[in-house]
mmCIF file of N, CA and C in Angstrom:
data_model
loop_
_atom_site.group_PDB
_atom_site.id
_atom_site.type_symbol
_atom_site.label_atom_id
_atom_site.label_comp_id
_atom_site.label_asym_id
_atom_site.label_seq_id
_atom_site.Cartn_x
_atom_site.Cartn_y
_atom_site.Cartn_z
ATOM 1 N N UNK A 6 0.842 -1.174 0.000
ATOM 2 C CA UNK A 6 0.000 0.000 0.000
ATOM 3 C C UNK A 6 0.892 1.245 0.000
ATOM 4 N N UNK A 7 0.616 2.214 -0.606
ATOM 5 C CA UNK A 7 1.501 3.738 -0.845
ATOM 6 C C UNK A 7 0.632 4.614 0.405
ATOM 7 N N UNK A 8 2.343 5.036 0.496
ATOM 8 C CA UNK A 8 2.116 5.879 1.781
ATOM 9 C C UNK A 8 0.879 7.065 1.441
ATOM 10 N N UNK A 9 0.592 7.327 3.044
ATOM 11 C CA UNK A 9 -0.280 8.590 2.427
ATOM 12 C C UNK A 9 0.690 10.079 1.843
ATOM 13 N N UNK A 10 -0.206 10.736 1.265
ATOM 14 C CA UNK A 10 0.738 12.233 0.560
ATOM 15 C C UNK A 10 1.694 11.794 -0.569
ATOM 16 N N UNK A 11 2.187 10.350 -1.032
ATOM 17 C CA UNK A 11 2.616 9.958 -1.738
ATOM 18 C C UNK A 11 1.728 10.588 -3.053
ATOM 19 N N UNK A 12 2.496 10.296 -4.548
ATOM 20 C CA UNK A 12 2.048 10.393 -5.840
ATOM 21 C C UNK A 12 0.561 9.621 -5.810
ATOM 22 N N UNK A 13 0.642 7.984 -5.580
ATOM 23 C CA UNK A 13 -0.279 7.185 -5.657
ATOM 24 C C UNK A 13 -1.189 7.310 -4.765
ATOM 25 N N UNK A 14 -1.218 8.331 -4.093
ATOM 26 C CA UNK A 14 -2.497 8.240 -2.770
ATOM 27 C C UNK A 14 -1.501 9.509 -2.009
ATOM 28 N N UNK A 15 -2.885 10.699 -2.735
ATOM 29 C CA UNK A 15 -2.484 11.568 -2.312
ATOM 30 C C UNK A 15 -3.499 12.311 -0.986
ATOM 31 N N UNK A 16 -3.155 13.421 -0.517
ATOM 32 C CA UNK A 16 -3.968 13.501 1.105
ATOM 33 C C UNK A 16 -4.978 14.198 0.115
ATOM 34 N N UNK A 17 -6.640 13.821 0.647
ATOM 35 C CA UNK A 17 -7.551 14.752 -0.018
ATOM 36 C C UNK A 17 -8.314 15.391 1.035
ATOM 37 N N UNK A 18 -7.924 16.860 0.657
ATOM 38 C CA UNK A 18 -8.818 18.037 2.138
ATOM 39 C C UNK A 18 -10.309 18.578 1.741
ATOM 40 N N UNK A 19 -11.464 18.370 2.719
ATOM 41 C CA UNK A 19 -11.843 19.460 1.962
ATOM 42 C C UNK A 19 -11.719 20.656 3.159
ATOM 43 N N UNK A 20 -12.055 21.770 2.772
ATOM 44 C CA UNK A 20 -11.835 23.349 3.698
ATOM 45 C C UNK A 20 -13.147 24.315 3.595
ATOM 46 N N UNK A 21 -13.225 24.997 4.393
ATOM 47 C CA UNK A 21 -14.183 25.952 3.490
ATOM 48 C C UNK A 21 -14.152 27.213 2.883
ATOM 49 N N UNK A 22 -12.262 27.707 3.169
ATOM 50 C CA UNK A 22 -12.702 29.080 2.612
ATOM 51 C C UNK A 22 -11.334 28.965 1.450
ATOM 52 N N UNK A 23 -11.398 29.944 1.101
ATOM 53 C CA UNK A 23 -9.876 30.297 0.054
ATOM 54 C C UNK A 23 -8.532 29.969 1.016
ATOM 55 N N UNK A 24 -8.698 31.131 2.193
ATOM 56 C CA UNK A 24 -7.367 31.468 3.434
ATOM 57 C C UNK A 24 -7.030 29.611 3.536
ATOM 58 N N UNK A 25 -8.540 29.305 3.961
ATOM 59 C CA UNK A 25 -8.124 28.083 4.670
ATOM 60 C C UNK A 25 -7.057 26.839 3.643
ATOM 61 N N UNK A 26 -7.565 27.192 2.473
ATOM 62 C CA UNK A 26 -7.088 26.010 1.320
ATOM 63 C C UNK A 26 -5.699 26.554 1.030
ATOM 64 N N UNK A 27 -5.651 28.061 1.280
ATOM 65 C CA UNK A 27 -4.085 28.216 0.956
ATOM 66 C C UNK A 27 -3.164 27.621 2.049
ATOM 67 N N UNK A 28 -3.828 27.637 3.568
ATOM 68 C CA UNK A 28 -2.681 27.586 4.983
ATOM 69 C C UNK A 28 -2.453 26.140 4.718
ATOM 70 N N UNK A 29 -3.195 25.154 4.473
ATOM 71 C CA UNK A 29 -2.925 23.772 4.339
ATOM 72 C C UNK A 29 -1.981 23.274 3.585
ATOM 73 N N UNK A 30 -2.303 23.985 2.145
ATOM 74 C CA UNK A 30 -1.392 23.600 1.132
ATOM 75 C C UNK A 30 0.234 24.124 1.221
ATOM 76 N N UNK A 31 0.393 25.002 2.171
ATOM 77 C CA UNK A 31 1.375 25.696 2.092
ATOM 78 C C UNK A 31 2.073 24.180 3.369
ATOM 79 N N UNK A 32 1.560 23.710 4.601
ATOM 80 C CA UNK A 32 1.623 22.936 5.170
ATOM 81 C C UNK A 32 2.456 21.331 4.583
ATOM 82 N N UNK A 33 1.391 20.975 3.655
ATOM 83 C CA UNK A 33 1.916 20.360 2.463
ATOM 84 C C UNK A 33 2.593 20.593 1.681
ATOM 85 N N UNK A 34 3.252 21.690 1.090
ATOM 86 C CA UNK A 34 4.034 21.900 0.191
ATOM 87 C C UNK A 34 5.587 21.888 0.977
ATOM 88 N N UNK A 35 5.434 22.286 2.538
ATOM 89 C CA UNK A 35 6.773 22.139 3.631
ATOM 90 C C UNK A 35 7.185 20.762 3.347
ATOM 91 N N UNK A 36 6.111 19.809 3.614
ATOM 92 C CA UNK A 36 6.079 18.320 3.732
ATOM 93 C C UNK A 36 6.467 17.763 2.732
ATOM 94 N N UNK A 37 6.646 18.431 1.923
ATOM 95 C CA UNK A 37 6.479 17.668 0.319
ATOM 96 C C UNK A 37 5.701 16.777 -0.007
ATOM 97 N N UNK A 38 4.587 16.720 0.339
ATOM 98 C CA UNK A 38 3.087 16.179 0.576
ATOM 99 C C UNK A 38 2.141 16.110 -1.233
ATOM 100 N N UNK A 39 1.720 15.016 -1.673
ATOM 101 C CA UNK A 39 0.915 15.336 -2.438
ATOM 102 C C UNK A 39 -0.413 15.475 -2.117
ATOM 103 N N UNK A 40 -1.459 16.324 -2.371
ATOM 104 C CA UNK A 40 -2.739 16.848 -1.956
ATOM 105 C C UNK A 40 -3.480 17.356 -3.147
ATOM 106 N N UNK A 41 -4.872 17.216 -2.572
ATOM 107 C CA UNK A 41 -6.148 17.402 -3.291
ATOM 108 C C UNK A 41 -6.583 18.112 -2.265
ATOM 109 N N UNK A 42 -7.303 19.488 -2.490
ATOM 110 C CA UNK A 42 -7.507 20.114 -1.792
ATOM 111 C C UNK A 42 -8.876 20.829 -2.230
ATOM 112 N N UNK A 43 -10.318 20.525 -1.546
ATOM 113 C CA UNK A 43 -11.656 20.759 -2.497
ATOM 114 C C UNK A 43 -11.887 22.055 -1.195
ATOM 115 N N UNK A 44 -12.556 23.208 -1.907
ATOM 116 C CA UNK A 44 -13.322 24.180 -1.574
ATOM 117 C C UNK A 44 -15.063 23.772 -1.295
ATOM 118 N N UNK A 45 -15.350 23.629 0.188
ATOM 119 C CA UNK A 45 -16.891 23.551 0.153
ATOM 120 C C UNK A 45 -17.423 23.857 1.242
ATOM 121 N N UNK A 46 -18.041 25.406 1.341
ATOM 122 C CA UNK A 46 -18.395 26.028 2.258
ATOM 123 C C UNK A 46 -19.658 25.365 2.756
ATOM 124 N N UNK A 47 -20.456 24.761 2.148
ATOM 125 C CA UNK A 47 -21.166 24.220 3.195
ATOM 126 C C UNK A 47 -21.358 22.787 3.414
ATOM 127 N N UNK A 48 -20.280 22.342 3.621
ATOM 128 C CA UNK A 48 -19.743 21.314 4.426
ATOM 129 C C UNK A 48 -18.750 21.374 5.327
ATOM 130 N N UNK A 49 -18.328 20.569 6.401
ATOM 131 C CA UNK A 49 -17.596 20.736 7.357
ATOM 132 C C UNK A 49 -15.847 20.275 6.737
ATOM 133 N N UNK A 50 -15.162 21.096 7.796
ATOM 134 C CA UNK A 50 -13.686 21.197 7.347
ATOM 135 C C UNK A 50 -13.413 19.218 7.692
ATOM 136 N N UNK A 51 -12.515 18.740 6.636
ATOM 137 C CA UNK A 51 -12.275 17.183 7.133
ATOM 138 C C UNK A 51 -10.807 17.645 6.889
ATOM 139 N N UNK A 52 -9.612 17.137 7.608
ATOM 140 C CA UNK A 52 -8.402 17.184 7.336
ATOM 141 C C UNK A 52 -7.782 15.740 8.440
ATOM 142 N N UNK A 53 -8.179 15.010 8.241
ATOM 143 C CA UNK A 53 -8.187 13.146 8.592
ATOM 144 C C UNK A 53 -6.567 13.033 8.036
ATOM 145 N N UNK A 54 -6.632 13.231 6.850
ATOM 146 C CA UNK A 54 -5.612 12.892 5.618
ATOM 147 C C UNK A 54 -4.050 13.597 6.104
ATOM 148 N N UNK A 55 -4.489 14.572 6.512
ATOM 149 C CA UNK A 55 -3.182 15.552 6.688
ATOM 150 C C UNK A 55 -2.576 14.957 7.805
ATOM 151 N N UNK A 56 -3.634 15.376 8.882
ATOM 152 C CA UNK A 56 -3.106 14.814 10.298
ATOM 153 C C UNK A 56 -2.505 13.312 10.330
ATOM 154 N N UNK A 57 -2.831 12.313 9.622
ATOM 155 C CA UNK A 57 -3.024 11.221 9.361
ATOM 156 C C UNK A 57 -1.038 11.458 9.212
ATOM 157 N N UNK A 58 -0.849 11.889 7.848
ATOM 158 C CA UNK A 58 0.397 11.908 7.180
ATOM 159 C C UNK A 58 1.437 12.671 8.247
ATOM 160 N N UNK A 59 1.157 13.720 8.852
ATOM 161 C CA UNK A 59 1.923 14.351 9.275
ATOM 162 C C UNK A 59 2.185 13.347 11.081
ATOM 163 N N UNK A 60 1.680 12.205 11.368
ATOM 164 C CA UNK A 60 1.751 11.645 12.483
ATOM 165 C C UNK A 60 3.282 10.636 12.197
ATOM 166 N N UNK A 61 3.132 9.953 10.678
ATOM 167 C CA UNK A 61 3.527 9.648 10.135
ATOM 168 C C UNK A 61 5.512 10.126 9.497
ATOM 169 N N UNK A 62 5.627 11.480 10.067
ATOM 170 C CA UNK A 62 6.805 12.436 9.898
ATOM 171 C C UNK A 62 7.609 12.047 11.152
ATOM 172 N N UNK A 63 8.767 11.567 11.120
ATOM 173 C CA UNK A 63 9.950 11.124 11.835
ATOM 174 C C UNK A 63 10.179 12.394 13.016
ATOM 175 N N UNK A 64 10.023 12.462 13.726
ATOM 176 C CA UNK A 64 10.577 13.702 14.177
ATOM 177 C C UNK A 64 12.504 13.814 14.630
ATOM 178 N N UNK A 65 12.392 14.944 14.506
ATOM 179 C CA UNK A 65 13.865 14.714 14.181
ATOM 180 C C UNK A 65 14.713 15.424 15.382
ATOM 181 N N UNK A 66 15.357 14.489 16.257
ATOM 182 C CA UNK A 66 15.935 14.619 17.857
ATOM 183 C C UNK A 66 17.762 14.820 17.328
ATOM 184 N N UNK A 67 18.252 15.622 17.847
ATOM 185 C CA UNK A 67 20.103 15.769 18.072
ATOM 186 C C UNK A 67 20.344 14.210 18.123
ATOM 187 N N UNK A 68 21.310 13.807 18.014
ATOM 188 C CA UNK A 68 22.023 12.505 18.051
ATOM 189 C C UNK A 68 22.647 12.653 19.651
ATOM 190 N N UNK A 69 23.497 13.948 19.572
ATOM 191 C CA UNK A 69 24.287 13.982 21.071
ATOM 192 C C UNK A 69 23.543 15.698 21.381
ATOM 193 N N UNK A 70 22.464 15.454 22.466
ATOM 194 C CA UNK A 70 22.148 17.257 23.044
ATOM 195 C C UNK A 70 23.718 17.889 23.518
ATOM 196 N N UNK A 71 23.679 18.994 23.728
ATOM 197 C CA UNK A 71 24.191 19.224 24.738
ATOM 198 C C UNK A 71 23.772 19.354 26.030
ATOM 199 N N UNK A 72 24.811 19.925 27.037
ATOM 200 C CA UNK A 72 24.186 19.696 28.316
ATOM 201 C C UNK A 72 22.956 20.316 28.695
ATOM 202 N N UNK A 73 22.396 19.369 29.036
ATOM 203 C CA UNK A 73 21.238 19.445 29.471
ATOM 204 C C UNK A 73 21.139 19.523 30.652
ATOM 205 N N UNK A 74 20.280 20.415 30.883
ATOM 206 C CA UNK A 74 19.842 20.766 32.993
ATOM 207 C C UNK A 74 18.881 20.113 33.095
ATOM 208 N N UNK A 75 18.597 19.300 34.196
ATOM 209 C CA UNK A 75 17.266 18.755 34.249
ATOM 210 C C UNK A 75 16.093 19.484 34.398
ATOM 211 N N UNK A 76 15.929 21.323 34.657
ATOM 212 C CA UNK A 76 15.226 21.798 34.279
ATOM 213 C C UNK A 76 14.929 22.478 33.082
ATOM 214 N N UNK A 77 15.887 21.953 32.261
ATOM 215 C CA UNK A 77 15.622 22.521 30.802
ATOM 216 C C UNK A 77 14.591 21.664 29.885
ATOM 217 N N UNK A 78 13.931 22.209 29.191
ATOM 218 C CA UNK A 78 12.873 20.889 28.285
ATOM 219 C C UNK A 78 13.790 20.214 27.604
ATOM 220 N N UNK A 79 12.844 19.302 27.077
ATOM 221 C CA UNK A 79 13.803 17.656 26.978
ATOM 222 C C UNK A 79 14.034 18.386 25.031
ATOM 223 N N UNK A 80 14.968 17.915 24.649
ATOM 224 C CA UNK A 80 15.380 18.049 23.394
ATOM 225 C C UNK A 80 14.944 17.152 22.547
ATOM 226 N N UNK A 81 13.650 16.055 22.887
ATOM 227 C CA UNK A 81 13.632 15.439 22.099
ATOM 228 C C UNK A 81 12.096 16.157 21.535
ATOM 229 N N UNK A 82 11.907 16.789 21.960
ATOM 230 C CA UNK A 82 10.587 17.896 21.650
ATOM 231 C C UNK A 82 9.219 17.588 22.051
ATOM 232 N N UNK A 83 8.966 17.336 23.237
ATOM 233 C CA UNK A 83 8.122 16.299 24.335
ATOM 234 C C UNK A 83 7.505 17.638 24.757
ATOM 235 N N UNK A 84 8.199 18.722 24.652
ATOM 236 C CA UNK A 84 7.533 20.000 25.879
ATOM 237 C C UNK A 84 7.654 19.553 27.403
ATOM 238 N N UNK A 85 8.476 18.863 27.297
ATOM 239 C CA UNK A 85 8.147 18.254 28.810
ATOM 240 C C UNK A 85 9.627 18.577 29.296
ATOM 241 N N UNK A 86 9.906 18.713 30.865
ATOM 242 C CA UNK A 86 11.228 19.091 31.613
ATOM 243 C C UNK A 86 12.114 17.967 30.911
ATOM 244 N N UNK A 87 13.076 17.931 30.826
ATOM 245 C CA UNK A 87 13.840 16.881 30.867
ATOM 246 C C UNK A 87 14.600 15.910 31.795
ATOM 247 N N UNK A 88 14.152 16.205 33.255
ATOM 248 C CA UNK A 88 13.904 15.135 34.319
ATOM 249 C C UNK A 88 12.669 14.834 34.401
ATOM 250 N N UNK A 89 11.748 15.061 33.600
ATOM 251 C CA UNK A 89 10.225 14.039 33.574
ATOM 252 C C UNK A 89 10.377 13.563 32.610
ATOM 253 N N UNK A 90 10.952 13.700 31.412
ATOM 254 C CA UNK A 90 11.185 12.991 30.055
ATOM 255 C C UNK A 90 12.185 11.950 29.665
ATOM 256 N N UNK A 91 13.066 12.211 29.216
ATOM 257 C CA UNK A 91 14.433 11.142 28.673
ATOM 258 C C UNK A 91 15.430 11.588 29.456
ATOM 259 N N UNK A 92 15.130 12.128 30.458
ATOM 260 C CA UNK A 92 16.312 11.888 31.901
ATOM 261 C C UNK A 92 15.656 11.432 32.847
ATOM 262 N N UNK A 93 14.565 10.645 32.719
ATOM 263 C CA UNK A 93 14.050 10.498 34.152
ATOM 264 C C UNK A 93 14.844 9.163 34.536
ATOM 265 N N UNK A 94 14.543 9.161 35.812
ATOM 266 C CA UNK A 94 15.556 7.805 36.399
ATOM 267 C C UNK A 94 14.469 7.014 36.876
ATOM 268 N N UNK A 95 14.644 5.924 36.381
ATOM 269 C CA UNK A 95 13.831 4.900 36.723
ATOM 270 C C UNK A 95 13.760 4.329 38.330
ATOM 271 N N UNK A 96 12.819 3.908 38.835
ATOM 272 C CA UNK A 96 12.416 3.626 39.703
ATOM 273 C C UNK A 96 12.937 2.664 40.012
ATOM 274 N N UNK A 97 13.238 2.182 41.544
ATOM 275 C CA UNK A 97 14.334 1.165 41.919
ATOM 276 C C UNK A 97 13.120 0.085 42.728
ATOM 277 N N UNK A 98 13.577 -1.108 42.315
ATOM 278 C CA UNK A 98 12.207 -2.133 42.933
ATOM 279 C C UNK A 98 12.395 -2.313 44.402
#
């Protein structure tokens, strides 16, 4: 099966306004995303496809951080401290 945003199966949006069909595509065009993108104001916004693909995007962590404080956020992009994240110390039985 071809990935989603691929040539063969591309993400299909619909939106309802102009603004909205441009912010997406511009989204997709970062991604290098292929998309179908339909205008239809009176129907509801679906973007399944996008979110779908973009879950799908590697996120991309330093190999070696530098030093890290354990109150600094975690570098692996969690939003989270980095003694609650990928410095936490595991619990001793």
């Amino acid at each position: 099966m071809a990935t989603i945003g691929s040539k063969t199966r591309p993400i299909i949006l619909r939106v309802q306004d102009e603004a909205r069909a441009e912010e997406v595509s511009m989204i997709c065009d970062a991604h290098g995303f292929q998309f179908i993108v339909g205008i239809e104001p009176d129907k509801p916004e679906n973007l399944f496809d996008l979110k779908k693909a973009l879950k799908s995007v590697p996120i991309q962590v330093p190999e070696k951080p530098l030093k890290v404080s354990p109150n600094d956020y975690c570098p692996c992009g969690s939003n989270k401290k980095y003694k609650n994240c990928c410095g936490a110390i595991p619990a001793r039985a």
